[in-house]
Amino acid sequence: MRVEELDETALLARVLPLMPTRALLGPGDDAALVAAPDGRVVATTDVLVELRDFRRDWSTGADVGWKAVAQNVADVAAMGATCTGLLLALGMPGDLEVAWVEDFARGVAQACAEFGAVVVGGDLSAASEIVVAVTALGDLAGAPPVLRSGARAGHVVAVAGTLGRSGAGLDLLQRGVLDGPADLLGAHRRPVPPVAAGPRARRAGASALMDVSDGLLRDAGRIAAASGVTLDLSTTSALGGWIADLLPAVGGRATELVLTGGEDHALLGCFPPDAGLPAPFAAVGVVRPAGPHPVLVDGRAWAGAGTGWDHFAQ
Amino acid sequence: MRVEELDETALLARVLPLMPTRALLGPGDDAALVAAPDGRVVATTDVLVELRDFRRDWSTGADVGWKAVAQNVADVAAMGATCTGLLLALGMPGDLEVAWVEDFARGVAQACAEFGAVVVGGDLSAASEIVVAVTALGDLAGAPPVLRSGARAGHVVAVAGTLGRSGAGLDLLQRGVLDGPADLLGAHRRPVPPVAAGPRARRAGASALMDVSDGLLRDAGRIAAASGVTLDLSTTSALGGWIADLLPAVGGRATELVLTGGEDHALLGCFPPDAGLPAPFAAVGVVRPAGPHPVLVDGRAWAGAGTGWDHFAQ
């Protein structure tokens, strides 16, 4: 059965029951009502577009649903907050199979279970290609958000999660390897941001925090710019371990992928030297005073291929 | 200049300054932070897709930006709430003129000024067609939300705003009349939902409230279904005045357009008989016990053309 054979009400009746929808007031009225216990709400929105951000022959509907949730809860975690609700806007062609939409909803539900999220509202619309726009809401438990602008010289640079695996998985898919190493393909199809590490970093006194979605060098550059510092990354840190892990699958591209591959949704944080790194953060470098380059790798500007993902320039 | 000639950062730098972005924390970090004074937040999301919801030869970029804001603040008002923040996700083809995006941002700003809203976050993405997904947040000032489910037999049915004008404007555009009556074309291009009437209806004790986006009959049917009642509409009420207003432009289609035309974003409310209608609500009918038809027109089931807008079935 295709989407155009159902009206919006009938399609909603099929997919809504597949997803967790607890809220003060969930889907079904003009708007939802979500608890914001401390009198503020964290809010972020992120879009996935077919053929730009996913391919239906590389990812199932459930993979796309998972990823749409994962990348948004990662942005909430990157403020030091926990997710309190998701709004899903889904545009899709009329000839899309309803089974794909149901599979998408199941992937959303699986990610909600993994990340402790619920769907509070949404919208369905016809479109030429599949477009998924997710808004995530979050709560900071009364604490200040962790911004990108608080890093200071002498602070430790650390990462929770892993880097390069999603990019390596994408690399395999682009080379036609659809059943390669499950951990790499899985990292691309279903990234698992370490969402609990966000509030933990906040409580540990993190001075800066962000979601690594566009590649470590590009996103580290954003913290450097916002904080007015240099981030000096070391490949003899945890980065070296992730590089070594990738060598069997991607050989000489391992270093580039760890430094510039996007969509792993690790958390990149900076911590005062006396803060102590909360699990699962691992040190990857140190913050230095601002210099000619916002980001250094082993003390030098990165001269390798790639600088990270940009939606329009690539 | 086309969008693909800029990277995302450069495009953001052009459009963000055009829009009001006050918030506890606005665009620029992983997420925004918005005040939710009473410890809850109203949240709704709605999508506009090129060629489905607008045409670039019928509406300017500013018109589309205005409408994207208007339809979302209308959903917030329909809960009895006021808008506290908007998140805008914009997907667009690389060959789109940057000037169109800037014009879109100006229309967003104009609507924000009209409706008292601000942009707190968003996302830009490449896509095959223009897709605008807006999430609106709102505050209820400590009061319960006005749902669709509280209408009871004997309550008055009332509308704030007008009906049929947007549909009549669309009708003109579809017949090639691009410079017809400004009020009708304007109603389609730049609907003006009576957002202040939402909180006013709540304070006046409205038993049900919703945004009329898909046509009066269809949306009245939703209140009827949620409340377990019948809404009996009268064409000798304010509806008759709106029908008469449309006669010169659309002749015999006037009644159908007032009853089934979408996108005016009027507010449809039900009020206990002793509540008194707050301005600018005008009575259009009465609530009756549930019967074989959820909505009646002058005591009978509607037998005319059209039942309202559905994204997939039309």
XYZ file of C-alpha atoms in Angstrom:
628
model
C 0.000 0.000 0.000
C 1.226 3.480 -0.887
C 0.950 6.666 1.167
C -1.334 8.330 -1.423
C -3.928 5.586 -0.877
C -4.504 6.851 2.674
C -5.600 10.224 3.928
C -3.542 11.971 6.615
C -5.822 10.775 9.428
C -5.565 7.151 8.328
C -1.791 7.364 7.945
C -1.447 8.908 11.407
C -3.653 6.172 12.841
C -1.164 3.621 11.522
C 2.088 5.222 12.653
C 1.259 7.047 15.895
C 0.550 3.868 17.905
C 4.027 2.597 16.963
C 5.767 5.413 18.880
C 5.923 6.386 22.570
C 3.888 9.579 23.006
C 3.758 10.367 26.710
C 3.520 14.093 27.547
C 1.336 16.407 29.576
C -0.593 16.558 26.294
C 0.629 14.533 23.328
C -0.285 14.427 19.624
C -3.898 15.040 18.568
C -4.676 18.670 19.352
C -3.333 21.855 17.726
C -0.174 21.611 19.835
C 1.424 19.464 22.508
C 2.157 20.428 26.095
C 5.499 19.349 27.568
C 6.837 19.748 31.097
C 9.615 22.327 31.465
C 10.324 21.806 35.156
C 12.864 24.584 35.675
C 10.957 27.266 33.751
C 13.149 27.096 30.652
C 13.233 24.750 27.692
C 16.153 23.701 25.495
C 15.086 23.514 21.825
C 16.872 22.422 18.661
C 15.877 21.347 15.162
C 17.668 19.283 12.533
C 16.683 18.020 9.084
C 17.428 14.817 7.146
C 16.839 14.850 3.372
C 16.761 11.760 1.153
C 19.829 11.383 -1.102
C 21.593 14.191 0.818
C 21.587 12.641 4.287
C 20.466 9.059 3.599
C 19.714 6.638 0.794
C 16.890 4.130 0.936
C 19.107 1.425 -0.538
C 21.721 1.984 2.176
C 19.460 2.499 5.202
C 16.087 1.040 6.186
C 13.194 3.243 7.230
C 13.933 2.237 10.814
C 17.567 3.338 10.389
C 16.410 6.768 9.173
C 13.934 7.100 12.060
C 16.650 6.163 14.529
C 19.151 8.602 13.066
C 16.669 11.499 12.999
C 16.096 11.024 16.727
C 19.762 10.390 17.535
C 21.120 13.546 15.930
C 18.582 15.719 17.731
C 18.961 14.190 21.196
C 22.711 14.626 20.676
C 22.199 18.379 20.270
C 20.170 18.463 23.493
C 22.873 16.484 25.320
C 25.475 18.906 23.974
C 23.855 21.654 26.068
C 24.126 19.446 29.160
C 20.377 18.736 29.042
C 18.108 15.687 28.873
C 15.468 15.285 26.166
C 11.848 15.881 27.229
C 10.067 15.610 23.889
C 10.391 15.335 20.110
C 8.299 16.823 17.297
C 8.571 15.007 13.959
C 7.725 16.595 10.620
C 7.775 14.083 7.777
C 7.439 15.037 4.116
C 7.157 12.139 1.672
C 6.205 11.250 -1.904
C 2.714 9.828 -2.430
C 4.107 6.645 -3.954
C 6.160 5.817 -0.857
C 5.163 2.479 0.656
C 3.220 2.821 3.904
C 5.403 -0.031 5.168
C 8.434 2.307 4.916
C 6.688 4.910 7.073
C 5.726 2.244 9.620
C 9.329 1.021 9.641
C 10.501 4.620 10.131
C 8.150 4.956 13.122
C 9.541 1.730 14.630
C 13.072 3.115 14.285
C 11.954 6.307 16.011
C 10.510 4.172 18.803
C 13.710 2.141 19.134
C 15.787 5.314 19.403
C 13.324 6.790 21.893
C 13.767 3.669 24.047
C 17.556 3.920 23.756
C 17.772 7.649 24.502
C 14.827 8.082 26.883
C 12.798 10.274 24.526
C 9.107 10.519 23.575
C 7.268 11.911 20.555
C 4.903 14.727 21.542
C 3.789 16.037 18.155
C 4.433 16.261 14.455
C 3.164 16.855 10.966
C 2.818 14.786 7.793
C 3.063 16.353 4.359
C 3.442 15.371 0.722
C 6.826 16.173 -0.857
C 8.947 15.061 -3.833
C 11.480 13.335 -1.624
C 11.573 12.157 1.966
C 12.350 15.030 4.340
C 12.495 14.500 8.102
C 12.598 17.584 10.323
C 12.876 16.833 14.026
C 12.674 19.317 16.875
C 13.950 18.152 20.257
C 13.096 19.791 23.573
C 15.174 19.375 26.712
C 15.550 20.219 30.371
C 18.627 21.496 32.233
C 17.481 20.720 35.796
C 18.012 24.336 36.803
C 21.646 24.530 35.715
C 23.201 26.881 33.155
C 23.614 25.376 29.671
C 27.110 24.356 28.610
C 27.981 26.609 25.674
C 30.743 26.487 23.098
C 32.314 29.644 24.414
C 33.764 28.710 27.810
C 36.985 26.905 26.846
C 40.150 28.523 28.267
C 43.869 27.910 27.712
C 45.010 25.012 29.858
C 41.698 23.166 29.768
C 41.597 19.531 28.681
C 39.896 18.673 25.366
C 37.974 15.399 25.582
C 35.569 13.268 23.549
C 32.767 10.948 24.700
C 31.847 8.346 22.095
C 33.938 7.465 19.085
C 34.970 9.258 15.916
C 35.454 8.204 12.314
C 33.265 5.110 12.342
C 30.256 6.706 10.700
C 32.489 8.225 8.036
C 34.207 4.869 7.507
C 30.794 3.196 7.193
C 29.735 5.787 4.617
C 33.028 5.228 2.805
C 32.255 1.501 2.589
C 28.715 2.121 1.329
C 29.998 4.535 -1.303
C 32.338 1.775 -2.492
C 29.404 -0.623 -2.767
C 30.183 -2.644 0.376
C 26.680 -3.063 1.773
C 27.486 -5.912 4.147
C 30.901 -4.893 5.462
C 31.999 -4.530 9.101
C 28.794 -4.270 11.115
C 30.219 -1.775 13.604
C 31.164 0.710 10.881
C 27.993 0.387 8.780
C 25.978 0.482 11.997
C 27.727 3.658 13.133
C 26.626 5.329 9.903
C 23.086 3.914 9.899
C 22.358 4.109 13.619
C 24.750 6.407 15.491
C 24.593 6.114 19.284
C 25.402 9.510 20.806
C 26.432 9.180 24.465
C 23.527 11.321 25.643
C 24.011 10.633 29.357
C 27.504 12.098 29.057
C 26.027 15.552 28.323
C 24.457 16.216 31.735
C 27.409 14.397 33.322
C 29.847 16.788 31.637
C 27.776 19.736 32.860
C 27.820 18.466 36.444
C 31.579 17.865 36.191
C 32.095 21.524 35.269
C 32.683 21.298 31.508
C 33.635 24.720 30.126
C 32.473 23.961 26.568
C 30.486 21.174 24.971
C 29.180 20.345 21.520
C 27.903 17.538 19.343
C 30.432 16.400 16.726
C 28.196 16.149 13.656
C 30.326 17.765 10.947
C 33.718 16.264 11.796
C 36.123 16.818 14.702
C 38.288 19.489 13.054
C 35.343 21.569 11.860
C 33.457 21.305 15.146
C 36.576 21.864 17.273
C 37.071 24.993 15.177
C 33.635 26.175 16.268
C 34.520 25.830 19.958
C 37.844 27.558 19.250
C 36.085 30.450 17.501
C 33.372 30.808 20.149
C 35.879 30.622 23.017
C 38.688 32.627 21.420
C 41.240 29.840 21.888
C 43.121 27.148 19.975
C 42.278 23.457 20.377
C 45.458 21.376 20.037
C 44.519 17.754 19.352
C 46.936 14.850 19.826
C 46.936 11.684 17.731
C 48.747 9.869 20.542
C 45.596 10.270 22.663
C 42.325 8.321 22.362
C 42.288 9.604 18.777
C 45.177 7.245 18.047
C 43.140 4.294 19.288
C 40.226 5.179 17.029
C 42.602 5.616 14.095
C 44.126 2.197 14.758
C 40.663 0.640 14.968
C 39.845 1.890 11.481
C 43.067 0.830 9.764
C 41.907 -2.684 8.783
C 38.789 -1.362 7.040
C 39.971 1.889 5.465
C 43.770 1.808 5.546
C 45.420 5.141 4.860
C 42.201 7.116 5.227
C 41.838 6.260 8.936
C 43.411 9.449 10.293
C 41.428 11.668 7.924
C 38.179 9.910 8.823
C 38.715 10.263 12.583
C 39.590 13.944 12.198
C 37.030 14.973 9.589
C 34.321 12.280 9.330
C 30.883 13.518 10.380
C 27.768 12.051 11.955
C 29.267 9.945 14.744
C 27.553 12.319 17.172
C 30.251 12.007 19.800
C 30.378 14.815 22.365
C 33.368 17.146 22.296
C 34.023 18.899 25.590
C 36.570 21.080 27.319
C 37.226 20.722 31.040
C 39.237 22.767 33.544
C 42.395 20.838 34.452
C 41.170 20.170 37.995
C 37.706 18.974 36.921
C 38.451 15.336 36.271
C 36.936 13.766 33.163
C 33.571 12.088 33.718
C 33.076 8.715 32.004
C 33.124 8.030 29.104
C 35.130 11.138 28.171
C 38.704 10.490 27.002
C 41.298 13.243 26.639
C 42.200 14.100 23.036
C 44.107 17.348 23.445
C 44.598 20.621 25.290
C 43.305 24.159 24.923
C 45.949 26.766 24.029
C 45.770 30.548 23.610
C 44.387 31.783 20.299
C 46.886 31.623 17.452
C 46.953 31.639 13.647
C 45.058 28.320 13.434
C 41.919 27.590 15.506
C 42.702 23.865 15.572
C 46.065 22.100 15.642
C 46.837 18.394 15.226
C 49.955 17.405 17.151
C 50.883 21.085 17.332
C 50.582 21.778 13.604
C 47.825 22.926 11.220
C 46.075 19.985 9.537
C 47.361 19.581 6.007
C 45.517 16.377 5.106
C 42.416 15.894 2.998
C 39.004 17.038 4.085
C 37.854 19.599 6.601
C 34.420 18.226 7.418
C 30.872 18.331 6.195
C 29.120 21.340 4.703
C 25.598 21.023 3.323
C 26.018 23.319 0.348
C 29.711 23.503 -0.457
C 30.123 19.757 -1.063
C 24.072 34.679 -6.295
C 22.849 31.150 -5.718
C 22.698 29.241 -2.432
C 25.295 26.680 -3.610
C 27.869 29.467 -3.963
C 27.846 29.946 -0.181
C 28.605 27.525 2.600
C 26.117 27.101 5.421
C 27.967 29.502 7.722
C 28.019 32.257 5.100
C 24.331 31.758 4.278
C 23.415 31.905 7.965
C 25.460 35.066 8.354
C 23.302 36.672 5.659
C 19.862 35.624 6.874
C 20.110 35.482 10.678
C 20.618 39.242 11.123
C 17.380 39.842 9.184
C 15.277 38.129 11.854
C 14.509 38.905 15.523
C 16.324 36.314 17.654
C 15.870 37.300 21.283
C 15.831 34.337 23.709
C 17.604 33.266 26.899
C 19.991 31.722 24.358
C 19.307 32.136 20.645
C 20.789 30.615 17.476
C 24.484 29.740 17.388
C 25.021 26.874 19.824
C 23.833 23.254 19.607
C 20.396 24.299 20.865
C 18.475 27.356 22.027
C 17.172 28.082 25.502
C 13.685 29.581 25.794
C 11.806 30.747 28.863
C 8.903 28.525 29.903
C 7.665 30.624 32.811
C 4.986 28.290 34.130
C 7.048 25.104 33.956
C 5.373 23.775 30.808
C 5.840 24.535 27.134
C 3.327 24.383 24.273
C 4.945 22.930 21.132
C 3.704 22.419 17.579
C 5.271 21.837 14.180
C 3.981 22.437 10.649
C 5.527 22.068 7.203
C 5.210 24.035 3.942
C 6.368 22.337 0.724
C 6.901 24.106 -2.588
C 4.237 23.316 -5.219
C 2.094 21.598 -2.548
C 1.622 24.547 -0.180
C 2.970 27.466 -2.217
C 4.220 28.404 -5.663
C 7.087 30.809 -6.224
C 5.214 32.496 -9.084
C 2.195 33.111 -6.837
C 3.960 34.083 -3.601
C 7.184 35.950 -2.866
C 9.804 34.557 -0.506
C 8.554 37.048 2.085
C 4.994 35.731 1.642
C 6.196 32.180 2.277
C 8.182 33.247 5.353
C 5.147 35.111 6.692
C 2.823 32.169 6.115
C 5.185 29.654 7.730
C 5.196 31.775 10.882
C 1.466 32.567 10.751
C 0.258 28.975 10.561
C 2.414 27.944 13.493
C 1.573 30.837 15.803
C -2.080 30.079 14.967
C -1.646 26.562 16.368
C -0.142 28.004 19.551
C -3.023 30.497 19.864
C -5.463 27.620 19.367
C -4.282 26.167 22.681
C -4.950 29.521 24.378
C -1.207 30.242 24.523
C 1.169 32.969 23.357
C 4.207 32.214 21.204
C 7.587 32.288 22.971
C 9.862 31.091 20.174
C 10.149 29.645 16.673
C 12.590 27.135 15.197
C 12.897 27.234 11.397
C 14.186 24.364 9.297
C 14.672 25.320 5.663
C 15.524 22.846 2.920
C 16.299 24.349 -0.485
C 17.830 23.587 -3.890
C 21.387 24.736 -4.439
C 20.372 26.840 -7.436
C 17.907 28.895 -5.386
C 18.781 32.591 -5.389
C 20.192 33.812 -2.071
C 17.920 36.841 -2.569
C 14.897 34.533 -2.226
C 16.201 33.249 1.107
C 16.853 36.801 2.311
C 13.323 37.787 1.216
C 11.975 34.736 3.077
C 13.805 35.876 6.220
C 12.319 39.364 5.886
C 8.833 37.849 5.664
C 9.563 35.812 8.792
C 10.631 39.027 10.512
C 7.495 40.874 9.394
C 5.283 38.070 10.728
C 7.287 37.974 13.969
C 6.635 41.694 14.405
C 2.919 41.206 13.678
C 2.464 38.214 15.963
C 4.966 38.992 18.705
C 7.273 36.050 17.926
C 11.054 35.543 17.775
C 13.291 33.019 16.017
C 15.368 31.029 18.511
C 16.914 28.371 16.298
C 16.860 26.506 13.031
C 18.630 24.442 10.417
C 19.535 24.883 6.753
C 19.760 21.950 4.386
C 19.994 21.177 0.692
C 16.872 19.629 -0.866
C 15.272 19.202 -4.306
C 12.475 21.643 -3.531
C 11.887 24.305 -0.898
C 10.648 22.770 2.359
C 9.952 24.926 5.410
C 9.376 23.163 8.725
C 8.562 25.474 11.613
C 8.238 24.547 15.266
C 6.509 27.065 17.521
C 6.775 27.121 21.311
C 4.253 28.816 23.568
C 3.298 29.697 27.117
C -0.069 29.279 28.842
C 0.530 31.617 31.805
C -0.273 28.832 34.245
C -3.692 28.038 32.810
C -4.914 24.713 31.373
C -4.728 24.479 27.575
C -7.998 24.792 25.646
C -8.466 21.414 23.944
C -10.799 20.264 21.185
C -12.667 17.974 23.535
C -14.576 20.269 25.869
C -17.563 21.325 23.714
C -20.960 20.401 25.209
C -24.517 20.543 23.874
C -25.877 24.048 24.275
C -22.511 25.783 23.893
C -22.125 28.536 21.307
C -19.907 27.906 18.261
C -17.927 31.000 17.269
C -15.169 32.086 14.902
C -12.489 34.767 15.307
C -11.080 35.957 12.003
C -12.653 35.323 8.617
C -13.251 32.257 6.482
C -13.136 31.560 2.762
C -10.869 34.410 1.750
C -7.705 32.363 1.470
C -9.567 29.735 -0.548
C -11.051 32.445 -2.777
C -7.578 33.919 -3.282
C -6.226 30.497 -4.223
C -9.183 30.050 -6.580
C -8.255 33.321 -8.320
C -4.589 32.341 -8.604
C -5.537 28.946 -10.039
C -7.569 30.786 -12.687
C -4.554 32.929 -13.557
C -5.730 36.103 -11.795
C -2.480 37.248 -10.214
C -3.530 40.832 -9.538
C -7.140 40.372 -8.438
C -8.786 41.643 -5.236
C -5.931 42.410 -2.855
C -7.821 41.245 0.236
C -8.415 37.770 -1.203
C -4.958 37.263 -2.706
C -3.472 38.694 0.475
C -5.487 36.288 2.621
C -3.948 33.391 0.707
C -0.427 34.796 0.609
C -0.283 36.326 4.086
C -3.005 35.004 6.388
C -3.418 36.972 9.619
C -4.567 34.592 12.365
C -6.135 36.500 15.279
C -3.537 35.230 17.719
C -4.551 37.486 20.626
C -8.005 35.911 20.461
C -6.561 32.558 21.599
C -5.556 33.545 25.140
C -8.648 35.781 25.269
C -10.902 32.791 24.484
C -9.140 30.790 27.203
C -9.678 33.528 29.777
C -13.341 33.803 28.713
C -13.839 30.109 29.473
C -13.841 28.595 25.966
C -14.679 24.886 26.140
C -12.961 24.017 22.841
C -10.637 25.860 20.489
C -8.791 25.104 17.294
C -7.099 26.676 14.299
C -9.145 26.423 11.085
C -6.465 25.350 8.634
C -8.187 22.594 6.640
C -11.629 24.201 6.182
C -14.459 24.907 8.617
C -16.435 21.706 8.040
C -13.433 19.429 8.378
C -12.057 21.220 11.438
C -15.495 21.550 13.083
C -15.774 17.795 12.566
C -12.583 17.368 14.576
C -14.018 19.287 17.548
C -17.252 17.307 17.178
C -15.352 14.000 17.216
C -13.089 14.981 20.128
C -15.991 16.340 22.191
C -18.601 13.714 21.262
C -21.089 16.321 20.017
C -22.557 17.787 16.830
C -21.645 21.288 15.647
C -24.667 22.876 13.929
C -23.514 25.841 11.847
C -25.855 28.549 10.598
C -25.412 30.433 7.326
C -27.583 33.236 8.712
C -24.810 33.971 11.241
C -21.476 35.692 10.596
C -20.922 32.945 8.022
C -23.598 34.612 5.881
C -21.679 37.881 5.969
C -18.462 36.194 4.842
C -20.369 34.386 2.068
C -21.875 37.678 0.873
C -18.434 39.295 0.910
C -17.110 36.643 -1.471
C -19.994 36.700 -3.960
C -18.571 39.458 -6.212
C -15.276 37.613 -6.669
C -16.302 33.959 -6.787
C -20.071 33.918 -7.329
C -21.723 30.578 -6.692
C -18.660 29.104 -4.993
C -18.852 31.547 -2.059
C -20.725 29.228 0.326
C -18.488 26.276 -0.465
C -15.344 28.368 0.040
C -16.464 29.720 3.424
C -17.401 26.226 4.591
C -14.503 24.225 3.168
C -11.718 26.617 2.128
C -8.517 26.128 4.135
C -5.638 28.274 5.349
C -7.456 31.339 6.637
C -6.224 30.375 10.109
C -9.280 31.722 11.854
C -9.893 30.366 15.346
C -12.927 28.141 15.880
C -14.152 28.043 19.470
C -17.010 26.757 21.576
C -18.208 28.720 24.606
C -20.655 27.938 27.418
C -23.852 29.944 26.852
C -23.162 32.193 29.863
C -19.526 32.890 28.914
C -20.037 35.824 26.593
C -18.004 35.892 23.392
C -14.709 37.776 23.638
C -13.843 40.031 20.689
C -13.422 39.355 17.824
C -15.350 36.051 18.082
C -18.680 35.991 16.218
C -21.286 33.257 16.722
C -21.643 30.860 13.792
C -23.727 28.054 15.305
C -24.597 25.962 18.314
C -23.384 22.677 19.809
C -25.950 19.841 19.797
C -25.822 16.292 21.165
C -24.003 13.753 19.021
C -26.020 12.530 16.054
C -25.493 10.778 12.733
C -23.484 13.719 11.324
C -20.674 15.415 13.281
C -21.335 18.751 11.551
C -24.600 20.219 10.283
C -25.160 23.324 8.149
C -28.505 24.949 8.918
C -29.592 21.717 10.599
C -28.715 19.425 7.678
C -25.694 17.452 6.512
C -23.571 19.374 3.989
C -24.284 18.097 0.502
C -22.242 20.653 -1.457
C -18.845 20.245 -3.037
C -15.671 19.854 -1.024
C -15.019 18.732 2.499
C -11.715 20.466 3.131
C -8.043 19.967 2.616
C -6.192 16.675 2.925
C -2.483 16.474 2.096
C -2.524 13.076 0.450
C -6.082 12.427 -0.755
C -6.223 15.486 -3.039
